[in-house]
Structures are given as C-alpha cells and as structure tokens.
PDB file of C-alpha atoms in Angstrom:
ATOM      1  CA  MET A 799      82.288 127.655  68.861  1.00  0.00           C
ATOM      2  CA  PRO A 800      84.954 127.101  71.261  1.00  0.00           C
ATOM      3  CA  PRO A 801      86.194 123.586  71.602  1.00  0.00           C
ATOM      4  CA  ALA A 802      85.138 120.972  74.105  1.00  0.00           C
ATOM      5  CA  PRO A 803      86.506 120.672  77.758  1.00  0.00           C
ATOM      6  CA  THR A 804      87.949 117.952  79.594  1.00  0.00           C
ATOM      7  CA  LEU A 805      85.880 116.329  82.416  1.00  0.00           C
ATOM      8  CA  SER A 806      87.920 114.353  84.908  1.00  0.00           C
ATOM      9  CA  ARG A 807      86.895 112.814  88.359  1.00  0.00           C
ATOM     10  CA  ASP A 808      89.083 112.619  91.807  1.00  0.00           C
ATOM     11  CA  PRO A 809      89.252 109.743  92.902  1.00  0.00           C
ATOM     12  CA  GLU A 810      88.823 108.089  89.753  1.00  0.00           C
ATOM     13  CA  TYR A 811      87.819 104.562  90.201  1.00  0.00           C
ATOM     14  CA  PRO A 812      85.608 102.163  88.012  1.00  0.00           C
ATOM     15  CA  VAL A 813      83.365 101.673  90.669  1.00  0.00           C
ATOM     16  CA  TYR A 814      82.230 103.473  93.746  1.00  0.00           C
ATOM     17  CA  VAL A 815      80.507 102.731  97.110  1.00  0.00           C
ATOM     18  CA  GLN A 816      77.418 104.587  98.279  1.00  0.00           C
ATOM     19  CA  GLY A 817      78.355 107.243 100.347  1.00  0.00           C
ATOM     20  CA  GLU A 818      81.876 108.098  98.827  1.00  0.00           C
ATOM     21  CA  ARG A 819      82.698 111.435  97.659  1.00  0.00           C
ATOM     22  CA  VAL A 820      83.560 112.466  94.118  1.00  0.00           C
ATOM     23  CA  THR A 821      84.846 115.626  92.803  1.00  0.00           C
ATOM     24  CA  LEU A 822      84.137 116.499  89.042  1.00  0.00           C
ATOM     25  CA  PHE A 823      86.524 119.051  87.264  1.00  0.00           C
ATOM     26  CA  CYS A 824      85.827 120.693  84.230  1.00  0.00           C
ATOM     27  CA  SER A 825      89.071 121.770  82.496  1.00  0.00           C
ATOM     28  CA  ALA A 826      88.556 124.578  79.717  1.00  0.00           C
ATOM     29  CA  PRO A 827      91.355 124.083  76.655  1.00  0.00           C
ATOM     30  CA  GLU A 828      94.650 125.805  77.214  1.00  0.00           C
ATOM     31  CA  GLY A 829      94.099 129.606  76.068  1.00  0.00           C
ATOM     32  CA  TRP A 830      90.515 129.650  76.754  1.00  0.00           C
ATOM     33  CA  ASP A 831      89.465 132.067  79.627  1.00  0.00           C
ATOM     34  CA  ALA A 832      86.183 130.380  80.951  1.00  0.00           C
ATOM     35  CA  ILE A 833      84.058 132.676  82.753  1.00  0.00           C
ATOM     36  CA  GLY A 834      81.363 129.891  83.767  1.00  0.00           C
ATOM     37  CA  TYR A 835      80.691 126.121  83.725  1.00  0.00           C
ATOM     38  CA  ILE A 836      77.792 123.880  83.243  1.00  0.00           C
ATOM     39  CA  PHE A 837      77.573 120.319  84.500  1.00  0.00           C
ATOM     40  CA  TYR A 838      74.894 117.815  83.163  1.00  0.00           C
ATOM     41  CA  GLN A 839      74.034 114.502  84.351  1.00  0.00           C
ATOM     42  CA  ARG A 840      72.306 111.701  82.491  1.00  0.00           C
ATOM     43  CA  GLN A 841      70.901 108.555  83.843  1.00  0.00           C
ATOM     44  CA  LYS A 842      70.087 105.244  81.840  1.00  0.00           C
ATOM     45  CA  SER A 843      68.554 106.305  78.566  1.00  0.00           C
ATOM     46  CA  TRP A 844      67.294 109.739  79.820  1.00  0.00           C
ATOM     47  CA  ARG A 845      68.292 112.829  77.945  1.00  0.00           C
ATOM     48  CA  PRO A 846      71.147 114.624  80.046  1.00  0.00           C
ATOM     49  CA  TRP A 847      69.769 117.746  82.345  1.00  0.00           C
ATOM     50  CA  GLN A 848      71.829 120.501  83.858  1.00  0.00           C
ATOM     51  CA  LEU A 849      72.567 120.496  87.529  1.00  0.00           C
ATOM     52  CA  PRO A 850      71.074 123.255  89.251  1.00  0.00           C
ATOM     53  CA  ASP A 851      74.148 124.265  91.286  1.00  0.00           C
ATOM     54  CA  SER A 852      76.422 123.836  88.376  1.00  0.00           C
ATOM     55  CA  ARG A 853      77.498 127.482  87.672  1.00  0.00           C
ATOM     56  CA  MET A 854      79.448 127.611  90.902  1.00  0.00           C
ATOM     57  CA  GLY A 855      83.171 127.051  89.245  1.00  0.00           C
ATOM     58  CA  PRO A 856      84.796 123.993  87.463  1.00  0.00           C
ATOM     59  CA  TYR A 857      84.578 121.958  90.286  1.00  0.00           C
ATOM     60  CA  GLN A 858      81.113 119.933  90.915  1.00  0.00           C
ATOM     61  CA  LYS A 859      81.120 117.521  94.339  1.00  0.00           C
ATOM     62  CA  ILE A 860      78.876 114.767  94.487  1.00  0.00           C
ATOM     63  CA  ILE A 861      77.844 111.902  97.292  1.00  0.00           C
ATOM     64  CA  VAL A 862      77.579 108.732  95.429  1.00  0.00           C
ATOM     65  CA  SER A 863      74.013 107.685  95.551  1.00  0.00           C
ATOM     66  CA  GLU A 864      71.352 105.990  93.296  1.00  0.00           C
ATOM     67  CA  ASN A 865      70.298 109.581  92.470  1.00  0.00           C
ATOM     68  CA  THR A 866      73.972 110.659  91.745  1.00  0.00           C
ATOM     69  CA  ALA A 867      75.281 107.804  89.871  1.00  0.00           C
ATOM     70  CA  GLY A 868      75.177 108.314  86.190  1.00  0.00           C
ATOM     71  CA  GLU A 869      77.160 109.625  83.283  1.00  0.00           C
ATOM     72  CA  TYR A 870      78.174 113.307  83.497  1.00  0.00           C
ATOM     73  CA  SER A 871      79.697 115.822  81.169  1.00  0.00           C
ATOM     74  CA  CYS A 872      80.255 119.679  81.011  1.00  0.00           C
ATOM     75  CA  GLU A 873      80.521 122.921  79.077  1.00  0.00           C
ATOM     76  CA  TYR A 874      82.110 126.260  79.752  1.00  0.00           C
ATOM     77  CA  SER A 875      81.545 129.547  78.710  1.00  0.00           C
ATOM     78  CA  VAL A 876      83.795 132.757  77.110  1.00  0.00           C
ATOM     79  CA  LEU A 877      83.250 136.084  76.488  1.00  0.00           C
ATOM     80  CA  LEU A 878      84.045 136.765  72.643  1.00  0.00           C
ATOM     81  CA  SER A 879      83.657 140.468  71.584  1.00  0.00           C
ATOM     82  CA  GLY A 880      81.468 140.800  74.272  1.00  0.00           C
ATOM     83  CA  ILE A 881      79.117 138.008  73.387  1.00  0.00           C
ATOM     84  CA  GLU A 882      79.152 134.965  75.807  1.00  0.00           C
ATOM     85  CA  MET A 883      79.508 131.862  73.803  1.00  0.00           C
ATOM     86  CA  VAL A 884      78.953 128.217  75.083  1.00  0.00           C
ATOM     87  CA  SER A 885      81.444 125.550  74.026  1.00  0.00           C
ATOM     88  CA  ASN A 886      80.897 122.085  72.882  1.00  0.00           C
ATOM     89  CA  LYS A 887      80.378 119.533  75.562  1.00  0.00           C
ATOM     90  CA  SER A 888      82.993 117.536  77.135  1.00  0.00           C
ATOM     91  CA  ASN A 889      84.018 113.750  77.032  1.00  0.00           C
ATOM     92  CA  PRO A 890      81.263 111.895  79.147  1.00  0.00           C
ATOM     93  CA  THR A 891      82.583 110.254  82.610  1.00  0.00           C
ATOM     94  CA  SER A 892      80.664 107.864  84.515  1.00  0.00           C
ATOM     95  CA  VAL A 893      79.695 107.561  88.038  1.00  0.00           C
ATOM     96  CA  THR A 894      79.224 104.075  88.798  1.00  0.00           C
ATOM     97  CA  MET A 895      77.939 102.826  92.121  1.00  0.00           C
ATOM     98  CA  THR A 896      78.299  99.329  93.367  1.00  0.00           C
ATOM     99  CA  GLY A 897      76.460  97.549  96.180  1.00  0.00           C
ATOM    100  CA  HIS A 898      77.838  98.578  99.824  1.00  0.00           C
ATOM    101  CA  LEU A 899      80.031  95.921 101.725  1.00  0.00           C
ATOM    102  CA  ARG A 900      78.577  94.497 104.903  1.00  0.00           C
ATOM    103  CA  ARG A 901      80.134  93.904 108.013  1.00  0.00           C
ATOM    104  CA  PRO A 902      81.628  90.481 108.582  1.00  0.00           C
ATOM    105  CA  GLN A 903      80.970  88.248 111.801  1.00  0.00           C
ATOM    106  CA  VAL A 904      84.066  86.810 113.687  1.00  0.00           C
ATOM    107  CA  SER A 905      83.555  83.717 115.800  1.00  0.00           C
ATOM    108  CA  VAL A 906      86.038  81.140 117.892  1.00  0.00           C
ATOM    109  CA  PHE A 907      85.893  77.370 118.180  1.00  0.00           C
ATOM    110  CA  PRO A 908      85.600  75.840 120.806  1.00  0.00           C
ATOM    111  CA  LYS A 909      83.972  78.860 122.678  1.00  0.00           C
ATOM    112  CA  ARG A 910      85.275  79.275 126.230  1.00  0.00           C
ATOM    113  CA  ASP A 911      85.484  82.074 129.303  1.00  0.00           C
ATOM    114  CA  VAL A 912      89.284  80.936 129.587  1.00  0.00           C
ATOM    115  CA  TYR A 913      91.732  79.387 127.469  1.00  0.00           C
ATOM    116  CA  SER A 914      94.529  77.380 128.408  1.00  0.00           C
ATOM    117  CA  SER A 915      98.304  78.006 126.921  1.00  0.00           C
ATOM    118  CA  GLY A 916      99.052  75.218 124.362  1.00  0.00           C
ATOM    119  CA  GLU A 917      95.201  74.881 123.664  1.00  0.00           C
ATOM    120  CA  SER A 918      94.174  75.056 119.758  1.00  0.00           C
ATOM    121  CA  ILE A 919      91.344  77.367 118.266  1.00  0.00           C
ATOM    122  CA  TYR A 920      89.717  78.174 115.043  1.00  0.00           C
ATOM    123  CA  LEU A 921      89.078  81.646 114.123  1.00  0.00           C
ATOM    124  CA  THR A 922      86.498  82.204 111.597  1.00  0.00           C
ATOM    125  CA  CYS A 923      85.554  84.946 109.480  1.00  0.00           C
ATOM    126  CA  SER A 924      82.035  85.009 107.749  1.00  0.00           C
ATOM    127  CA  ALA A 925      81.424  87.457 104.773  1.00  0.00           C
ATOM    128  CA  PRO A 926      77.925  87.811 103.966  1.00  0.00           C
ATOM    129  CA  GLU A 927      78.959  88.875 100.138  1.00  0.00           C
ATOM    130  CA  SER A 928      77.756  87.330  96.895  1.00  0.00           C
ATOM    131  CA  ARG A 929      80.713  88.702  95.215  1.00  0.00           C
ATOM    132  CA  SER A 930      83.748  86.974  94.868  1.00  0.00           C
ATOM    133  CA  VAL A 931      86.160  87.451  98.231  1.00  0.00           C
ATOM    134  CA  SER A 932      89.647  88.168  97.432  1.00  0.00           C
ATOM    135  CA  GLU A 933      91.030  88.013 100.704  1.00  0.00           C
ATOM    136  CA  ILE A 934      90.528  87.693 104.566  1.00  0.00           C
ATOM    137  CA  ARG A 935      92.516  89.588 107.043  1.00  0.00           C
ATOM    138  CA  PHE A 936      92.608  88.565 110.876  1.00  0.00           C
ATOM    139  CA  PHE A 937      93.434  91.148 113.469  1.00  0.00           C
ATOM    140  CA  ASN A 938      94.648  90.908 117.273  1.00  0.00           C
ATOM    141  CA  ASP A 939      94.589  94.132 119.232  1.00  0.00           C
ATOM    142  CA  MET A 940      93.955  96.089 115.932  1.00  0.00           C
ATOM    143  CA  ARG A 941      97.276  94.454 114.693  1.00  0.00           C
ATOM    144  CA  LEU A 942      97.252  92.448 111.421  1.00  0.00           C
ATOM    145  CA  LEU A 943      97.564  88.775 112.418  1.00  0.00           C
ATOM    146  CA  GLN A 944      96.964  86.842 109.166  1.00  0.00           C
ATOM    147  CA  ILE A 945      95.950  87.480 105.449  1.00  0.00           C
ATOM    148  CA  LEU A 946      94.091  84.519 103.810  1.00  0.00           C
ATOM    149  CA  ARG A 947      93.548  84.360 100.204  1.00  0.00           C
ATOM    150  CA  PRO A 948      90.958  81.972  99.230  1.00  0.00           C
ATOM    151  CA  SER A 949      91.140  79.622  96.187  1.00  0.00           C
ATOM    152  CA  SER A 950      87.434  79.384  95.933  1.00  0.00           C
ATOM    153  CA  HIS A 951      84.845  81.770  96.162  1.00  0.00           C
ATOM    154  CA  PRO A 952      81.683  80.461  97.376  1.00  0.00           C
ATOM    155  CA  ALA A 953      78.926  82.681  98.582  1.00  0.00           C
ATOM    156  CA  PRO A 954      78.233  83.380 101.382  1.00  0.00           C
ATOM    157  CA  PHE A 955      81.819  83.001 102.485  1.00  0.00           C
ATOM    158  CA  THR A 956      83.518  81.650 105.391  1.00  0.00           C
ATOM    159  CA  ILE A 957      87.145  80.997 106.392  1.00  0.00           C
ATOM    160  CA  ALA A 958      89.065  79.762 109.401  1.00  0.00           C
ATOM    161  CA  HIS A 959      92.456  80.420 110.794  1.00  0.00           C
ATOM    162  CA  SER A 960      93.763  77.977 113.263  1.00  0.00           C
ATOM    163  CA  LEU A 961      95.663  79.349 116.300  1.00  0.00           C
ATOM    164  CA  ARG A 962      97.593  77.322 118.883  1.00  0.00           C
ATOM    165  CA  LEU A 963      97.387  79.828 121.838  1.00  0.00           C
ATOM    166  CA  LEU A 964     100.256  81.437 124.036  1.00  0.00           C
ATOM    167  CA  PRO A 965      99.812  83.482 127.015  1.00  0.00           C
ATOM    168  CA  GLN A 966     100.374  86.623 124.745  1.00  0.00           C
ATOM    169  CA  ASP A 967      97.646  85.753 122.416  1.00  0.00           C
ATOM    170  CA  GLY A 968      95.259  86.894 124.786  1.00  0.00           C
ATOM    171  CA  GLY A 969      93.197  90.362 123.583  1.00  0.00           C
ATOM    172  CA  LYS A 970      90.580  91.204 121.093  1.00  0.00           C
ATOM    173  CA  TYR A 971      90.050  89.551 117.543  1.00  0.00           C
ATOM    174  CA  SER A 972      88.479  90.585 114.717  1.00  0.00           C
ATOM    175  CA  CYS A 973      88.233  90.511 110.871  1.00  0.00           C
ATOM    176  CA  LEU A 974      87.343  91.925 107.606  1.00  0.00           C
ATOM    177  CA  TYR A 975      87.213  91.146 103.869  1.00  0.00           C
ATOM    178  CA  CYS A 976      88.275  92.331 100.408  1.00  0.00           C
ATOM    179  CA  ILE A 977      86.522  92.119  97.095  1.00  0.00           C
ATOM    180  CA  VAL A 978      87.755  92.866  93.616  1.00  0.00           C
ATOM    181  CA  GLU A 979      84.857  94.512  91.244  1.00  0.00           C
ATOM    182  CA  SER A 980      85.731  96.335  87.919  1.00  0.00           C
ATOM    183  CA  GLY A 981      89.383  96.139  88.508  1.00  0.00           C
ATOM    184  CA  ARG A 982      89.065  98.226  91.962  1.00  0.00           C
ATOM    185  CA  GLU A 983      89.824  96.246  95.491  1.00  0.00           C
ATOM    186  CA  MET A 984      87.413  97.484  97.974  1.00  0.00           C
ATOM    187  CA  THR A 985      87.697  96.448 101.850  1.00  0.00           C
ATOM    188  CA  SER A 986      84.676  95.674 103.972  1.00  0.00           C
ATOM    189  CA  PRO A 987      83.929  97.363 107.620  1.00  0.00           C
ATOM    190  CA  GLU A 988      85.700  95.490 110.442  1.00  0.00           C
ATOM    191  CA  SER A 989      83.833  92.821 112.111  1.00  0.00           C
ATOM    192  CA  ASN A 990      82.701  92.429 115.714  1.00  0.00           C
ATOM    193  CA  PHE A 991      85.096  92.166 118.391  1.00  0.00           C
ATOM    194  CA  ILE A 992      85.778  88.862 120.395  1.00  0.00           C
ATOM    195  CA  SER A 993      87.879  88.740 123.676  1.00  0.00           C
ATOM    196  CA  LEU A 994      90.171  85.832 124.447  1.00  0.00           C
ATOM    197  CA  LEU A 995      91.665  85.255 127.819  1.00  0.00           C
ATOM    198  CA  VAL A 996      94.580  82.824 127.710  1.00  0.00           C
ATOM    199  CA  MET A 997      96.067  81.463 131.238  1.00  0.00           C
ATOM    200  CA  ALA A 998      99.442  79.894 131.425  1.00  0.00           C
ATOM    201  CA  SER A 999      99.499  76.432 132.530  1.00  0.00           C
ATOM    202  CA  CYS A1000      99.155  75.729 136.478  1.00  0.00           C
ATOM    203  CA  TYR A1001     100.629  73.460 138.588  1.00  0.00           C
ATOM    204  CA  HIS A1002     100.269  72.258 142.486  1.00  0.00           C
ATOM    205  CA  HIS A1003     102.652  71.953 145.076  1.00  0.00           C
ATOM    206  CA  PRO A1004     101.819  69.140 147.716  1.00  0.00           C
ATOM    207  CA  ARG A1005     102.368  70.499 151.293  1.00  0.00           C
ATOM    208  CA  ASP A1006     102.242  68.515 154.588  1.00  0.00           C
ATOM    209  CA  ASP A1007      99.156  69.660 155.812  1.00  0.00           C
ATOM    210  CA  ASN A1008      97.527  68.314 152.514  1.00  0.00           C
ATOM    211  CA  ARG A1009      96.668  71.568 151.172  1.00  0.00           C
ATOM    212  CA  HIS A1010      97.589  72.629 147.679  1.00  0.00           C
ATOM    213  CA  LEU A1011      99.387  75.670 146.336  1.00  0.00           C
ATOM    214  CA  ALA A1012      98.455  76.786 142.694  1.00  0.00           C
ATOM    215  CA  SER A1013     101.053  78.973 140.906  1.00  0.00           C
ATOM    216  CA  CYS A1014     100.702  80.416 137.527  1.00  0.00           C
ATOM    217  CA  SER A1015     103.113  82.001 135.262  1.00  0.00           C
ATOM    218  CA  LYS A1016     102.555  85.279 133.560  1.00  0.00           C
ATOM    219  CA  ALA A1017      99.376  85.411 131.527  1.00  0.00           C
ATOM    220  CA  ARG A1018      97.709  88.163 129.303  1.00  0.00           C
ATOM    221  CA  ILE A1019      93.944  88.898 129.931  1.00  0.00           C
ATOM    222  CA  ASN A1020      92.661  91.221 127.328  1.00  0.00           C
ATOM    223  CA  GLY A1021      95.809  92.856 126.150  1.00  0.00           C
ATOM    224  CA  LEU A1022      96.996  93.521 130.022  1.00  0.00           C
ATOM    225  CA  HIS A1023      99.869  91.805 131.211  1.00  0.00           C
ATOM    226  CA  ILE A1024      99.572  90.244 134.688  1.00  0.00           C
ATOM    227  CA  GLN A1025     102.682  89.381 137.009  1.00  0.00           C
ATOM    228  CA  PRO A1026     102.958  85.928 138.393  1.00  0.00           C
ATOM    229  CA  PHE A1027     100.991  85.697 141.686  1.00  0.00           C
ATOM    230  CA  THR A1028     100.710  82.602 144.030  1.00  0.00           C
ATOM    231  CA  VAL A1029      97.536  81.985 146.375  1.00  0.00           C
ATOM    232  CA  LYS A1030      96.452  79.170 148.389  1.00  0.00           C
ATOM    233  CA  GLY A1031      93.383  77.129 146.841  1.00  0.00           C
ATOM    234  CA  THR A1032      91.943  79.692 144.205  1.00  0.00           C
ATOM    235  CA  LEU A1033      93.408  81.880 141.587  1.00  0.00           C
ATOM    236  CA  GLN A1034      93.004  85.366 142.582  1.00  0.00           C
ATOM    237  CA  HIS A1035      92.460  87.860 139.539  1.00  0.00           C
ATOM    238  CA  PRO A1036      93.918  91.169 140.261  1.00  0.00           C
ATOM    239  CA  ASN A1037      90.490  92.775 140.303  1.00  0.00           C
ATOM    240  CA  GLN A1038      89.535  90.688 143.235  1.00  0.00           C
ATOM    241  CA  HIS A1039      87.373  88.292 141.394  1.00  0.00           C
ATOM    242  CA  GLN A1040      88.103  84.623 142.298  1.00  0.00           C
ATOM    243  CA  LEU A1041      88.063  82.122 139.640  1.00  0.00           C
ATOM    244  CA  LYS A1042      87.842  78.329 141.031  1.00  0.00           C
ATOM    245  CA  SER A1043      90.771  76.020 140.643  1.00  0.00           C
ATOM    246  CA  HIS A1044      90.339  73.200 138.517  1.00  0.00           C
ATOM    247  CA  TYR A1045      93.384  71.916 139.546  1.00  0.00           C
TER     248      TYR A1045
END
C-alpha cells in the first residue's frame, strides 16, 4: 500500500473566524505519482466522510463555518502495474472556528457640536467582547493615534483615551480592538466614526462705534484646513452657514 500523504492548510492558524478562507493541500511522498486525491472531514465523534468534490486535485478550498469546521484527512491514489491503489490516510489537521469579533463603539465626552482649542476630551472605545482584550487602537482620519494595552480584562471592555485639543485635532475618530485566542491575535472590525470640529480661540477688538470684531486663527473642520477669516458680529463658515458668536 502506498505510504500516507501529508496534509497541510494555508493559512495555518490555531483558530479561524467564520467566513475566512482556508486551502487544504494533500502532498504525496516524493517518488509517488498521484493520479487522484480524496479528502475526508470528521466532526466531533462522527466517522469521517468523503467530501463530494474532493477528486478535483491536491487542493481543497473551504470557507470556515459551523459546517466546515472539524478535522480533515486525505488519501491519494496511484497506478501500480495498471491497478489503482489508494494510500493510507494522512495525518489529521483541524480547522477550528472561534466566535466572530463584533464591532466596537467609539464615543466622546463631553459631547459638543464645536470644541475649542485647549479643551480636554475623553475618547471611549467599548468592545462587546467576553474574551480578553489585548489591545485598543484609536484612529484620527484613518491614521493611528494611540495604542492602549490594558492591564486588566473586564468584559464587556471599555477604555478611554484623554486628549487636549488643538485646531489640527479636528476630524473623524474611530477605534478597534484585538484579542489573542489560542496564540493567534485577531483584530475586530473598525468602530463607528465620530466627527470633531475644533475651532481656535477667538478674541474681540473694541471699536469706537461700540461694535465688536471677532477674529479667529486657522481651524480644522472635519479634516479641512480653514484659513483665517474676520467678520463683524458673527463667525462666518465658508459654506455660508452662520455660527452665533459667544464672545
């Protein structure tokens, strides 16, 4: 009987998330010219069964789900003196599925429509996760802002990042989290986005006619740089929306 093949998987992870794609590869020993391959799957204590499309070649592609998770093995066949013979079964390899990582939520405190330069805020990332969170990442306009590694792992997990605002800190903020399971680090989907509008400090100039002139230095609104502007009585947004002056 031909010797057993070797069965491997790519990518090779200890656990997989539902929906990930895995390729199984059945490799016959050197010197044996295989003419066909058979793949088997076994779940729990059930007996292995032959996969219906397993004779297509040495590769078997699967999408991880409850139905495809389990233990796999394979065989190959050769022609010896015109007779087809099947090898011993390969070593088993397991495709283990873990729970899907859910999307976290990012929030800000205090919550305002407009923030002033120099104001302090807290960005909070909440992970709806019962497993241990190893890392939280905050982003500003898709750029990495801060990585926090918690010393404890309560569930569900929430962590806050403090930030003293500057005009250039305006933009869209988000977060994600990481967990480590069976030695594999996995990353969650990115959270919702929150937009911060940060205005530089304004000041008044008294005039002889008792009117006031409001002047603001450069600000950043949702990632757009706004050049300095000066108007009487109100602060004028470039899109013609008026913001009442509180100064």
